[in-house]
Coordinates of C-alpha atoms and ligand atoms in Angstrom, one line a residue:
M1190 CA 46.9 26.7 -3.0
A1191 CA 48.6 28.4 -5.9
T1192 CA 46.7 31.4 -6.3
S1193 CA 46.6 33.9 -3.4
E1194 CA 44.5 33.7 -0.4
R1195 CA 44.2 37.5 -0.5
D1196 CA 42.7 38.2 -3.9
P1197 CA 39.0 38.9 -4.1
I1198 CA 37.1 36.2 -5.5
A1199 CA 33.7 36.0 -7.4
A1200 CA 31.7 32.9 -8.2
I1201 CA 28.1 31.8 -9.4
A1202 CA 26.9 30.6 -6.0
T1203 CA 23.7 28.9 -7.2
A1204 CA 23.4 25.6 -8.9
P1205 CA 24.0 25.5 -12.6
G1206 CA 20.8 25.5 -14.7
R1207 CA 17.6 27.4 -14.6
G1208 CA 15.9 28.7 -11.4
G1209 CA 13.9 31.6 -10.2
I1210 CA 17.1 33.6 -9.0
G1211 CA 20.8 33.1 -9.5
V1212 CA 23.1 34.5 -7.1
I1213 CA 26.7 35.7 -7.6
R1214 CA 28.8 36.1 -4.7
I1215 CA 32.1 38.2 -4.4
S1216 CA 34.4 38.2 -1.3
G1217 CA 37.5 40.3 -0.5
Q1218 CA 39.2 43.1 1.6
Q1219 CA 38.0 46.4 1.0
L1220 CA 35.3 46.0 -1.7
A1221 CA 33.3 48.9 -0.5
A1222 CA 34.4 51.0 -3.5
F1223 CA 33.7 48.1 -5.9
A1224 CA 30.2 47.7 -4.3
K1225 CA 29.6 51.3 -5.2
V1226 CA 30.6 50.8 -8.9
L1227 CA 28.4 47.5 -8.9
C1228 CA 25.1 49.5 -8.0
A1229 CA 26.2 52.8 -9.4
R1230 CA 22.8 53.3 -11.0
G1231 CA 19.4 52.2 -9.8
S1232 CA 16.4 51.4 -11.9
G1233 CA 15.7 55.0 -12.3
G1234 CA 19.1 55.8 -13.5
Q1235 CA 19.9 57.5 -10.1
P1236 CA 23.0 57.1 -8.1
Q1237 CA 22.2 54.7 -5.1
L1238 CA 23.2 54.2 -1.6
L1239 CA 24.1 50.9 -0.6
M1240 CA 23.3 49.8 3.2
A1241 CA 24.6 46.9 5.0
R1242 CA 22.2 44.0 4.9
H1243 CA 19.6 45.9 3.0
A1244 CA 18.3 44.9 -0.6
T1245 CA 18.8 47.3 -3.0
L1246 CA 17.4 47.2 -6.4
V1247 CA 19.8 47.5 -9.1
S1248 CA 20.0 47.4 -13.1
W1249 CA 23.3 45.9 -14.6
R1250 CA 24.6 47.0 -17.7
D1251 CA 27.5 46.0 -20.0
A1252 CA 30.3 47.9 -21.2
R1253 CA 28.3 49.6 -24.2
G1254 CA 25.3 50.5 -21.6
E1255 CA 23.2 47.4 -22.8
P1256 CA 21.2 45.9 -19.9
I1257 CA 22.1 42.5 -18.6
D1258 CA 20.0 42.1 -15.7
R1259 CA 17.9 43.7 -13.1
G1260 CA 18.1 42.2 -9.5
I1261 CA 19.0 42.7 -5.8
M1262 CA 22.3 43.8 -4.3
L1263 CA 23.3 43.0 -0.8
W1264 CA 26.3 44.4 0.9
F1265 CA 28.0 42.7 4.2
A1266 CA 30.7 44.7 5.5
A1267 CA 33.7 42.8 7.0
P1268 CA 33.6 40.8 9.5
H1269 CA 29.9 40.5 9.4
S1270 CA 29.9 38.2 6.7
Y1271 CA 29.9 34.5 5.6
T1272 CA 33.6 34.6 4.9
G1273 CA 34.4 37.4 7.4
E1274 CA 35.5 39.6 4.5
D1275 CA 33.8 42.1 2.7
V1276 CA 31.0 40.2 0.7
I1277 CA 28.8 41.5 -2.1
E1278 CA 25.8 39.4 -3.4
L1279 CA 24.0 39.8 -6.7
Q1280 CA 20.7 38.3 -6.9
G1281 CA 19.6 38.2 -10.7
H1282 CA 17.6 36.0 -13.0
G1283 CA 18.6 32.3 -12.7
G1284 CA 19.4 31.5 -16.3
P1285 CA 22.7 30.0 -17.3
V1286 CA 23.3 32.7 -19.9
V1287 CA 22.4 35.7 -18.0
M1288 CA 24.3 34.7 -14.9
G1289 CA 27.3 34.1 -17.2
Q1290 CA 27.2 37.5 -18.7
L1291 CA 26.6 39.2 -15.2
L1292 CA 29.6 37.3 -13.7
A1293 CA 31.8 38.5 -16.6
R1294 CA 30.7 42.0 -16.1
V1295 CA 31.8 41.6 -12.4
L1296 CA 35.0 40.3 -13.5
E1297 CA 35.6 43.2 -16.1
L1298 CA 34.6 45.9 -13.7
G1299 CA 36.8 44.3 -11.0
R1300 CA 39.7 44.8 -13.4
A1301 CA 39.6 48.7 -12.6
H1302 CA 37.9 48.5 -9.1
A1303 CA 38.9 45.3 -7.3
P1304 CA 42.5 44.6 -8.0
G1305 CA 43.1 40.9 -8.4
L1306 CA 39.4 39.9 -8.7
R1307 CA 39.3 36.2 -9.9
L1308 CA 37.0 33.3 -10.0
A1309 CA 37.0 31.5 -6.8
E1310 CA 37.9 27.8 -6.5
P1311 CA 35.6 25.2 -4.9
G1312 CA 34.8 25.8 -1.6
E1313 CA 37.0 28.9 -1.6
F1314 CA 34.4 31.0 0.4
T1315 CA 34.0 28.5 3.1
R1316 CA 37.9 27.9 3.5
R1317 CA 38.2 31.6 3.9
A1318 CA 35.3 31.5 6.7
F1319 CA 37.6 28.9 8.3
L1320 CA 40.8 31.0 7.8
N1321 CA 39.1 34.2 9.3
G1322 CA 37.7 32.3 12.4
Q1323 CA 33.9 32.3 11.4
M1324 CA 33.8 28.6 12.0
D1325 CA 36.0 25.7 12.8
L1326 CA 37.2 22.9 10.6
A1327 CA 34.4 20.5 11.7
Q1328 CA 31.7 23.2 11.1
A1329 CA 33.1 23.8 7.7
E1330 CA 32.8 20.1 6.8
A1331 CA 29.3 20.1 8.0
V1332 CA 28.4 22.9 5.4
A1333 CA 29.3 20.5 2.8
D1334 CA 27.5 17.8 4.6
L1335 CA 24.4 19.8 4.8
I1336 CA 24.5 20.6 1.1
D1337 CA 25.0 17.0 0.2
A1338 CA 22.6 15.4 2.6
S1339 CA 20.4 13.0 1.1
T1340 CA 17.9 12.6 3.9
T1341 CA 16.2 14.8 6.3
A1342 CA 18.0 13.1 9.4
A1343 CA 21.4 13.5 7.6
A1344 CA 20.5 17.2 6.9
R1345 CA 19.3 17.8 10.7
A1346 CA 22.5 16.1 12.0
A1347 CA 24.6 18.3 9.6
M1348 CA 23.0 21.4 10.6
R1349 CA 23.6 20.4 14.4
A1350 CA 27.1 20.1 13.5
L1351 CA 27.3 23.3 11.8
E1352 CA 26.0 25.0 14.9
G1353 CA 28.8 23.5 16.8
R1354 CA 27.3 20.5 18.7
F1355 CA 30.2 18.1 17.7
S1356 CA 32.8 21.0 18.0
D1357 CA 31.7 21.8 21.6
Q1358 CA 32.0 18.2 22.7
I1359 CA 35.6 18.0 21.3
N1360 CA 36.6 21.3 22.7
T1361 CA 35.3 20.2 26.1
L1362 CA 37.2 17.0 25.8
V1363 CA 40.5 18.9 24.8
N1364 CA 40.0 21.2 27.7
A1365 CA 39.9 18.3 30.1
V1366 CA 43.2 16.9 28.5
I1367 CA 44.9 20.4 28.7
E1368 CA 44.0 20.8 32.2
L1369 CA 45.5 17.5 33.4
R1370 CA 48.4 18.1 31.1
A1371 CA 49.0 21.5 32.8
L1372 CA 48.8 19.9 36.3
I1373 CA 51.3 17.2 35.5
E1374 CA 53.9 19.2 33.5
A1375 CA 53.9 21.8 36.4
T1376 CA 55.2 19.2 38.7
I1377 CA 57.8 17.6 36.1
D1378 CA 60.1 20.8 36.8
F1379 CA 60.0 19.6 40.7
P1380 CA 61.9 16.5 40.9
E1381 CA 61.9 16.0 44.3
E1382 CA 58.2 14.9 44.4
D1383 CA 57.7 11.2 43.8
D1384 CA 55.8 10.6 40.5
V1385 CA 53.5 8.2 42.0
D1386 CA 52.6 10.9 44.8
V1387 CA 52.2 13.4 42.1
L1388 CA 49.6 11.6 40.0
A1389 CA 47.8 10.5 43.1
H1390 CA 47.7 14.1 44.4
W1391 CA 46.0 15.5 41.2
D1392 CA 43.9 12.4 41.2
A1393 CA 45.4 11.9 37.6
Q1394 CA 43.8 8.3 37.2
G1395 CA 40.3 9.7 38.1
R1396 CA 40.5 12.8 35.6
L1397 CA 41.9 10.4 33.0
D1398 CA 39.0 7.9 33.4
A1399 CA 36.4 10.7 33.1
I1400 CA 38.4 12.0 29.9
R1401 CA 38.4 8.4 28.4
S1402 CA 34.7 7.8 29.0
K1403 CA 33.9 11.2 27.5
W1404 CA 35.9 10.1 24.6
A1405 CA 34.1 6.8 24.4
Q1406 CA 30.8 8.5 24.0
L1407 CA 32.0 11.0 21.4
L1408 CA 33.5 8.0 19.4
E1409 CA 30.0 6.3 19.3
G1410 CA 28.5 9.6 18.3
A1411 CA 31.1 9.9 15.6
R1412 CA 30.3 6.5 14.3
Q1413 CA 26.7 7.0 14.4
G1414 CA 27.2 10.3 12.5
L1415 CA 29.6 8.8 10.0
R1416 CA 27.0 6.2 9.0
L1417 CA 24.5 8.7 8.6
R1418 CA 26.6 10.4 6.2
Q1419 CA 27.7 7.5 4.2
G1420 CA 24.5 5.7 4.3
M1421 CA 24.4 1.9 3.4
T1422 CA 24.7 -0.4 0.4
V1423 CA 22.5 -3.4 0.6
V1424 CA 22.7 -6.3 -1.8
L1425 CA 19.7 -8.9 -2.7
I1426 CA 21.2 -12.1 -3.6
G1427 CA 19.5 -15.5 -4.0
A1428 CA 18.4 -18.4 -6.2
P1429 CA 16.1 -17.2 -9.2
N1430 CA 12.7 -16.6 -8.3
V1431 CA 12.8 -16.5 -4.8
G1432 CA 11.2 -12.9 -4.9
K1433 CA 14.6 -10.4 -4.7
S1434 CA 13.0 -8.1 -7.4
S1435 CA 9.8 -8.2 -5.6
L1436 CA 11.3 -7.0 -2.4
L1437 CA 13.3 -4.4 -4.1
N1438 CA 9.8 -2.9 -5.5
A1439 CA 8.0 -3.5 -2.4
L1440 CA 11.0 -1.5 -0.4
A1441 CA 11.0 1.2 -3.0
G1442 CA 7.2 1.5 -3.5
Q1443 CA 7.5 1.3 -6.9
D1444 CA 7.9 -0.9 -10.0
L1445 CA 11.7 -0.8 -10.6
A1446 CA 12.3 -4.2 -11.7
I1447 CA 10.5 -6.8 -13.7
V1448 CA 8.9 -9.5 -11.7
S1449 CA 7.9 -12.9 -13.3
P1450 CA 7.3 -16.3 -12.4
L1451 CA 10.1 -17.2 -14.8
A1452 CA 13.5 -18.1 -13.3
G1453 CA 16.2 -15.8 -14.6
T1454 CA 14.2 -12.7 -15.2
T1455 CA 16.6 -10.2 -13.6
R1456 CA 20.1 -10.1 -15.3
D1457 CA 21.1 -6.5 -15.1
R1458 CA 21.9 -5.0 -11.7
I1459 CA 19.3 -2.7 -10.6
E1460 CA 20.0 0.1 -8.1
H1461 CA 17.7 2.3 -6.2
A1462 CA 18.5 4.7 -3.5
F1463 CA 16.0 5.4 -0.6
D1464 CA 15.6 6.7 2.7
V1465 CA 15.0 4.2 5.6
Q1466 CA 13.8 6.4 8.4
G1467 CA 16.7 8.7 7.8
L1468 CA 19.4 6.2 6.7
A1469 CA 20.4 6.6 3.2
M1470 CA 20.1 3.1 1.6
T1471 CA 21.2 2.0 -1.7
L1472 CA 19.5 -1.4 -2.7
V1473 CA 20.9 -3.5 -5.4
D1474 CA 18.8 -6.2 -7.0
T1475 CA 20.8 -8.8 -8.7
A1476 CA 20.5 -11.8 -11.1
G1477 CA 19.5 -14.9 -9.4
L1478 CA 22.4 -17.2 -8.6
R1479 CA 22.3 -20.7 -10.3
E1480 CA 24.1 -23.2 -12.5
S1481 CA 23.5 -21.8 -16.0
I1482 CA 25.1 -22.1 -19.5
D1483 CA 23.4 -18.9 -20.8
P1484 CA 26.4 -16.7 -21.3
I1485 CA 24.3 -13.5 -20.6
E1486 CA 23.0 -15.0 -17.4
R1487 CA 26.2 -15.7 -16.3
I1488 CA 27.4 -12.1 -17.0
G1489 CA 24.5 -11.2 -14.9
M1490 CA 25.7 -13.6 -11.9
E1491 CA 29.4 -12.1 -12.4
R1492 CA 27.7 -8.6 -11.7
T1493 CA 25.9 -10.0 -8.7
L1494 CA 29.1 -11.2 -7.0
A1495 CA 31.0 -8.0 -7.9
A1496 CA 28.2 -6.1 -6.2
V1497 CA 28.5 -8.4 -3.0
T1498 CA 32.1 -7.3 -2.7
R1499 CA 31.0 -3.8 -2.1
A1500 CA 28.1 -4.4 0.1
D1501 CA 27.7 -3.2 3.7
L1502 CA 25.1 -6.1 4.1
V1503 CA 23.9 -8.9 2.1
L1504 CA 20.2 -9.8 2.2
E1505 CA 19.9 -13.6 1.3
L1506 CA 16.7 -14.3 0.1
V1507 CA 15.3 -17.9 0.6
E1508 CA 11.9 -19.5 0.1
A1509 CA 9.8 -19.4 3.4
D1510 CA 9.8 -23.1 3.5
D1511 CA 13.6 -23.6 2.8
P1512 CA 14.8 -26.4 5.3
A1513 CA 18.3 -24.8 5.5
P1514 CA 18.8 -22.9 9.0
P1515 CA 20.5 -19.6 9.0
A1516 CA 24.2 -20.2 8.7
D1517 CA 26.9 -18.1 10.2
R1518 CA 28.4 -17.5 6.7
L1519 CA 26.8 -17.1 3.5
E1520 CA 26.1 -20.8 2.6
L1521 CA 23.8 -21.5 -0.6
A1522 CA 21.8 -24.4 -1.7
P1523 CA 23.4 -27.3 -3.2
S1524 CA 21.7 -26.5 -6.4
M1525 CA 24.0 -23.2 -6.6
D1526 CA 27.2 -24.7 -6.7
Y1527 CA 28.5 -22.5 -9.3
A1528 CA 27.7 -19.3 -7.4
R1529 CA 28.9 -20.8 -4.0
D1530 CA 32.5 -21.2 -5.7
C1531 CA 32.4 -17.6 -6.8
L1532 CA 30.9 -16.3 -3.7
G1533 CA 33.5 -18.1 -1.4
K1534 CA 35.9 -15.9 -3.0
H1535 CA 34.3 -12.8 -3.3
L1536 CA 32.5 -12.4 0.0
P1537 CA 34.6 -10.4 2.5
A1538 CA 34.6 -12.2 5.8
Q1539 CA 32.9 -9.1 7.7
V1540 CA 30.0 -8.4 5.7
P1541 CA 26.7 -9.4 7.7
V1542 CA 24.3 -11.5 6.0
L1543 CA 20.6 -11.1 6.9
R1544 CA 18.5 -13.8 5.7
V1545 CA 15.1 -13.2 4.2
R1546 CA 12.6 -16.0 4.1
N1547 CA 10.1 -14.5 1.7
K1548 CA 6.5 -15.7 0.6
I1549 CA 5.3 -16.6 3.9
D1550 CA 1.7 -16.1 2.5
R1551 CA 2.0 -18.8 0.4
D1552 CA 2.7 -21.1 3.2
G1553 CA 0.4 -19.5 5.8
L1554 CA 3.4 -18.8 8.0
A1555 CA 3.6 -15.9 10.6
A1556 CA 5.7 -12.8 9.9
G1557 CA 8.6 -12.5 12.4
I1558 CA 12.2 -11.8 13.3
D1559 CA 14.8 -14.0 15.0
P1560 CA 17.8 -12.3 16.5
A1561 CA 21.1 -13.4 15.2
P1562 CA 21.9 -16.5 17.3
R1563 CA 25.5 -16.4 16.9
L1564 CA 28.2 -13.6 16.7
G1565 CA 29.8 -13.2 13.4
A1566 CA 28.7 -12.5 10.0
D1567 CA 25.1 -13.8 10.7
A1568 CA 22.5 -11.1 11.2
G1569 CA 19.8 -13.4 12.0
Q1570 CA 16.5 -13.7 9.8
V1571 CA 13.3 -12.1 8.9
R1572 CA 10.1 -13.9 7.8
L1573 CA 8.1 -11.9 5.4
S1574 CA 6.0 -11.6 2.0
A1575 CA 7.1 -9.1 -0.4
Q1576 CA 3.7 -9.8 -1.9
T1577 CA 1.5 -9.0 0.9
G1578 CA 3.8 -6.6 2.7
A1579 CA 3.7 -8.6 5.8
G1580 CA 6.9 -8.4 7.9
M1581 CA 8.2 -5.4 5.8
A1582 CA 8.3 -3.1 9.0
L1583 CA 10.4 -5.7 10.7
L1584 CA 12.9 -5.8 8.0
L1585 CA 13.3 -1.9 8.0
E1586 CA 13.7 -2.1 11.7
R1587 CA 16.3 -4.7 11.4
L1588 CA 18.0 -2.8 8.7
R1589 CA 18.2 0.3 10.8
E1590 CA 19.7 -1.7 13.6
L1591 CA 22.4 -3.4 11.4
A1592 CA 23.3 0.1 10.2
G1593 CA 24.2 0.7 13.7
L1594 CA 21.8 3.5 14.1
S1595 CA 20.0 3.6 17.6
A1596 CA 16.5 4.7 18.0
V1597 CA 17.4 8.0 18.6
E1598 CA 18.6 10.3 15.5
P1599 CA 22.5 10.7 15.7
E1600 CA 23.5 14.0 17.3
F1601 CA 25.9 15.2 14.6
I1602 CA 27.1 14.3 11.3
A1603 CA 30.6 12.8 11.0
R1604 CA 33.4 12.0 8.6
E1605 CA 35.9 9.2 8.4
R1606 CA 38.8 11.7 9.1
H1607 CA 37.1 12.5 12.5
L1608 CA 36.7 8.8 13.3
Q1609 CA 40.3 8.1 12.5
A1610 CA 41.4 11.1 14.8
L1611 CA 39.4 10.0 17.6
L1612 CA 40.6 6.3 17.3
V1613 CA 44.2 7.6 17.3
A1614 CA 43.4 9.9 20.3
G1615 CA 42.1 6.9 22.0
E1616 CA 45.2 5.2 21.7
H1617 CA 47.4 7.9 23.2
L1618 CA 44.8 8.1 26.0
N1619 CA 45.3 4.3 26.5
S1620 CA 48.9 4.6 26.7
A1621 CA 48.8 7.3 29.1
D1622 CA 46.4 5.0 31.4
R1623 CA 48.9 2.4 31.1
E1624 CA 51.6 4.6 32.2
A1625 CA 49.8 6.0 35.3
R1626 CA 49.3 2.3 36.4
E1627 CA 53.0 1.4 36.1
S1628 CA 54.6 0.8 39.5
L1629 CA 57.1 3.7 38.6
P1630 CA 55.3 6.0 36.2
A1631 CA 57.3 8.5 34.1
L1632 CA 55.3 11.7 34.3
E1633 CA 57.0 13.1 31.1
L1634 CA 55.9 10.0 29.2
F1635 CA 52.5 10.5 30.9
A1636 CA 52.3 14.1 29.8
E1637 CA 53.6 13.2 26.4
E1638 CA 50.7 10.8 25.5
L1639 CA 48.2 13.5 26.9
R1640 CA 49.8 16.2 24.2
L1641 CA 49.6 13.6 21.3
A1642 CA 46.0 12.8 22.2
Q1643 CA 45.2 16.6 22.2
A1644 CA 46.8 17.3 19.0
Q1645 CA 44.7 14.5 17.3
L1646 CA 41.4 15.8 18.8
G1647 CA 42.6 19.4 17.8
S1648 CA 43.0 18.2 14.1
I1649 CA 39.1 17.8 14.0
T1650 CA 38.2 21.2 14.5
G1651 CA 41.3 22.3 12.7
E1652 CA 43.3 23.7 15.5
F1653 CA 46.0 22.1 14.0
S1654 CA 45.8 21.3 10.6
A1655 CA 48.2 21.0 7.5
D1656 CA 47.7 22.9 4.2
D1657 CA 47.2 19.7 2.3
L1658 CA 44.5 18.7 4.4
L1659 CA 42.5 21.8 3.8
G1660 CA 43.0 21.4 0.2
T1661 CA 41.5 17.9 0.2
I1662 CA 38.4 19.1 2.5
F1663 CA 37.7 22.4 0.6
G1664 CA 38.6 21.0 -3.0
R1665 CA 35.5 18.6 -2.6
F1666 CA 33.1 21.6 -2.1
C1667 CA 31.0 23.0 -4.7
I1668 CA 32.2 26.3 -6.7
G1669 CA 30.5 29.2 -5.0
K1670 CA 30.2 27.7 -1.6
Ligands
GTP2184 N1 3.1 -15.7 -3.1 C1 4.3 -15.0 -3.2 N2 4.8 -15.0 -4.2 C2 5.9 -13.9 -4.4 C3 6.4 -13.4 -3.4 N3 7.3 -12.5 -3.6 C4 7.6 -12.7 -5.1 N4 6.6 -13.7 -5.5 C5 6.5 -14.3 -6.8 O1 7.6 -15.0 -7.2 C6 8.0 -14.7 -8.4 C7 9.5 -14.4 -8.7 O2 9.5 -13.1 -8.1 P1 10.8 -12.2 -8.5 O3 10.7 -10.9 -7.7 O4 10.5 -11.9 -10.2 O5 12.0 -13.1 -8.2 P2 13.5 -12.8 -8.4 O6 14.3 -13.3 -7.2 O7 13.8 -11.3 -8.6 O8 13.8 -13.8 -9.6 P3 15.1 -13.6 -10.8 O9 15.3 -12.3 -11.3 O10 14.5 -14.4 -11.9 O11 16.3 -14.0 -10.0 C8 6.9 -14.1 -9.1 O12 5.9 -14.7 -9.9 C9 6.5 -13.1 -8.0 O13 5.1 -12.9 -8.0 C10 5.6 -13.5 -2.2 O14 5.9 -12.7 -1.2 N5 4.6 -14.4 -1.9
MG2185 MG1 14.5 -10.6 -10.3

């Protein structure tokens, strides 16, 4: 960070736009004198006393004495504040002009009374909270995830991570690794002991097994938390008229896409984000795939295929009475030669395909779900009617399952960074395990693998963290947080 970590900083903390109130936040060291200046005169024109954590009514005026706004001021003395520094909050009326004027006045007064006062960079308040030990790195990330949460389940999981549920489990694991390391490293200095005996004496294998099983649990938790954070993109594909747009409308609960008995109705890609029992899902309706010479329809099909390449799941719609059995890869009817050639090129091998047999009402069939008959890309099939709604609940259940979310809500929210660190830590734990099982194990190597695993785990909570990592993390925050 180019600017000083120690300068006082100020920013509008509320979202841009109009709102009932707007908040300006100031953080820095030794801001008591500045706070007094900012609340110099109360509404009655009398000098005021500012009490920590008490609301004080203040009128703010510009340099000529013209009123800017009247609002509430709060004072948090270090270290009992969000950042761990002295913090001042000004709550005024939430309009962009009045907030802008008030912020300008704060910066102006700061020149004389808060040397170095400048605008805060994105995430800088939270960065200071982390650097001052108010929270660890995983908790700081949870702050941003809470603000960004698009479903209730994601918000709850972010809040639990913010309260330390994830960090506590990481710390428990780190402590177990440290303990085992300490036992082994203490014996390395006594070469007269046989290495195999040392490992057996401390039950190194038993301890390592316990560490690895705790690690596996945490990895699964992080996977679930990551899915919750990232959501899932589901693309609807199929021949024209199978009812893709009808299914989108049914899932979204509103008429988003035009439905008609004419084949080739949808040409543009239509996206809708919604909440499937806590999972943020983006559903993409696409142009039906068929042999066509219509140039616009062909562009639509190109877009369909492009959408497939970034899908987490493909819903392949067919008519309920379609004789083709579910395939272990996406296979299209012979009439869709053109699309098959393109899809073969576009479909990444790992994208699971869930076949949906639509219009069961027309054929008098029952709603139902078939589990995936084989492993691989085939995710099974669901029989339903987008028109009557029969079988829709089964589809939603299957979607959640395919998203990898178990019936219980994920315990905490997680990021790709956490998952990677856990995976690398797991590799070191595996190497330690292999070493311990050697007929002539080397204690140094065993201890070294534990140390590397510990460093990876520690990077999640920020115990070991590089400056550029902090830049990446906090740079994505909003200003004022
Ligand atoms: N009976 C019955 N008709 C359905 C069902 N779902 C869709 N349809 C009808 O099938 C026709 C085509 O539906 P759409 O949703 O427009 O199909 P589409 O796959 O989006 O078609 P394109 O946009 O042309 O690719 C419409 O007349 C729908 O009313 C269903 O579950 N049962
Ligand atoms: Mg359509």
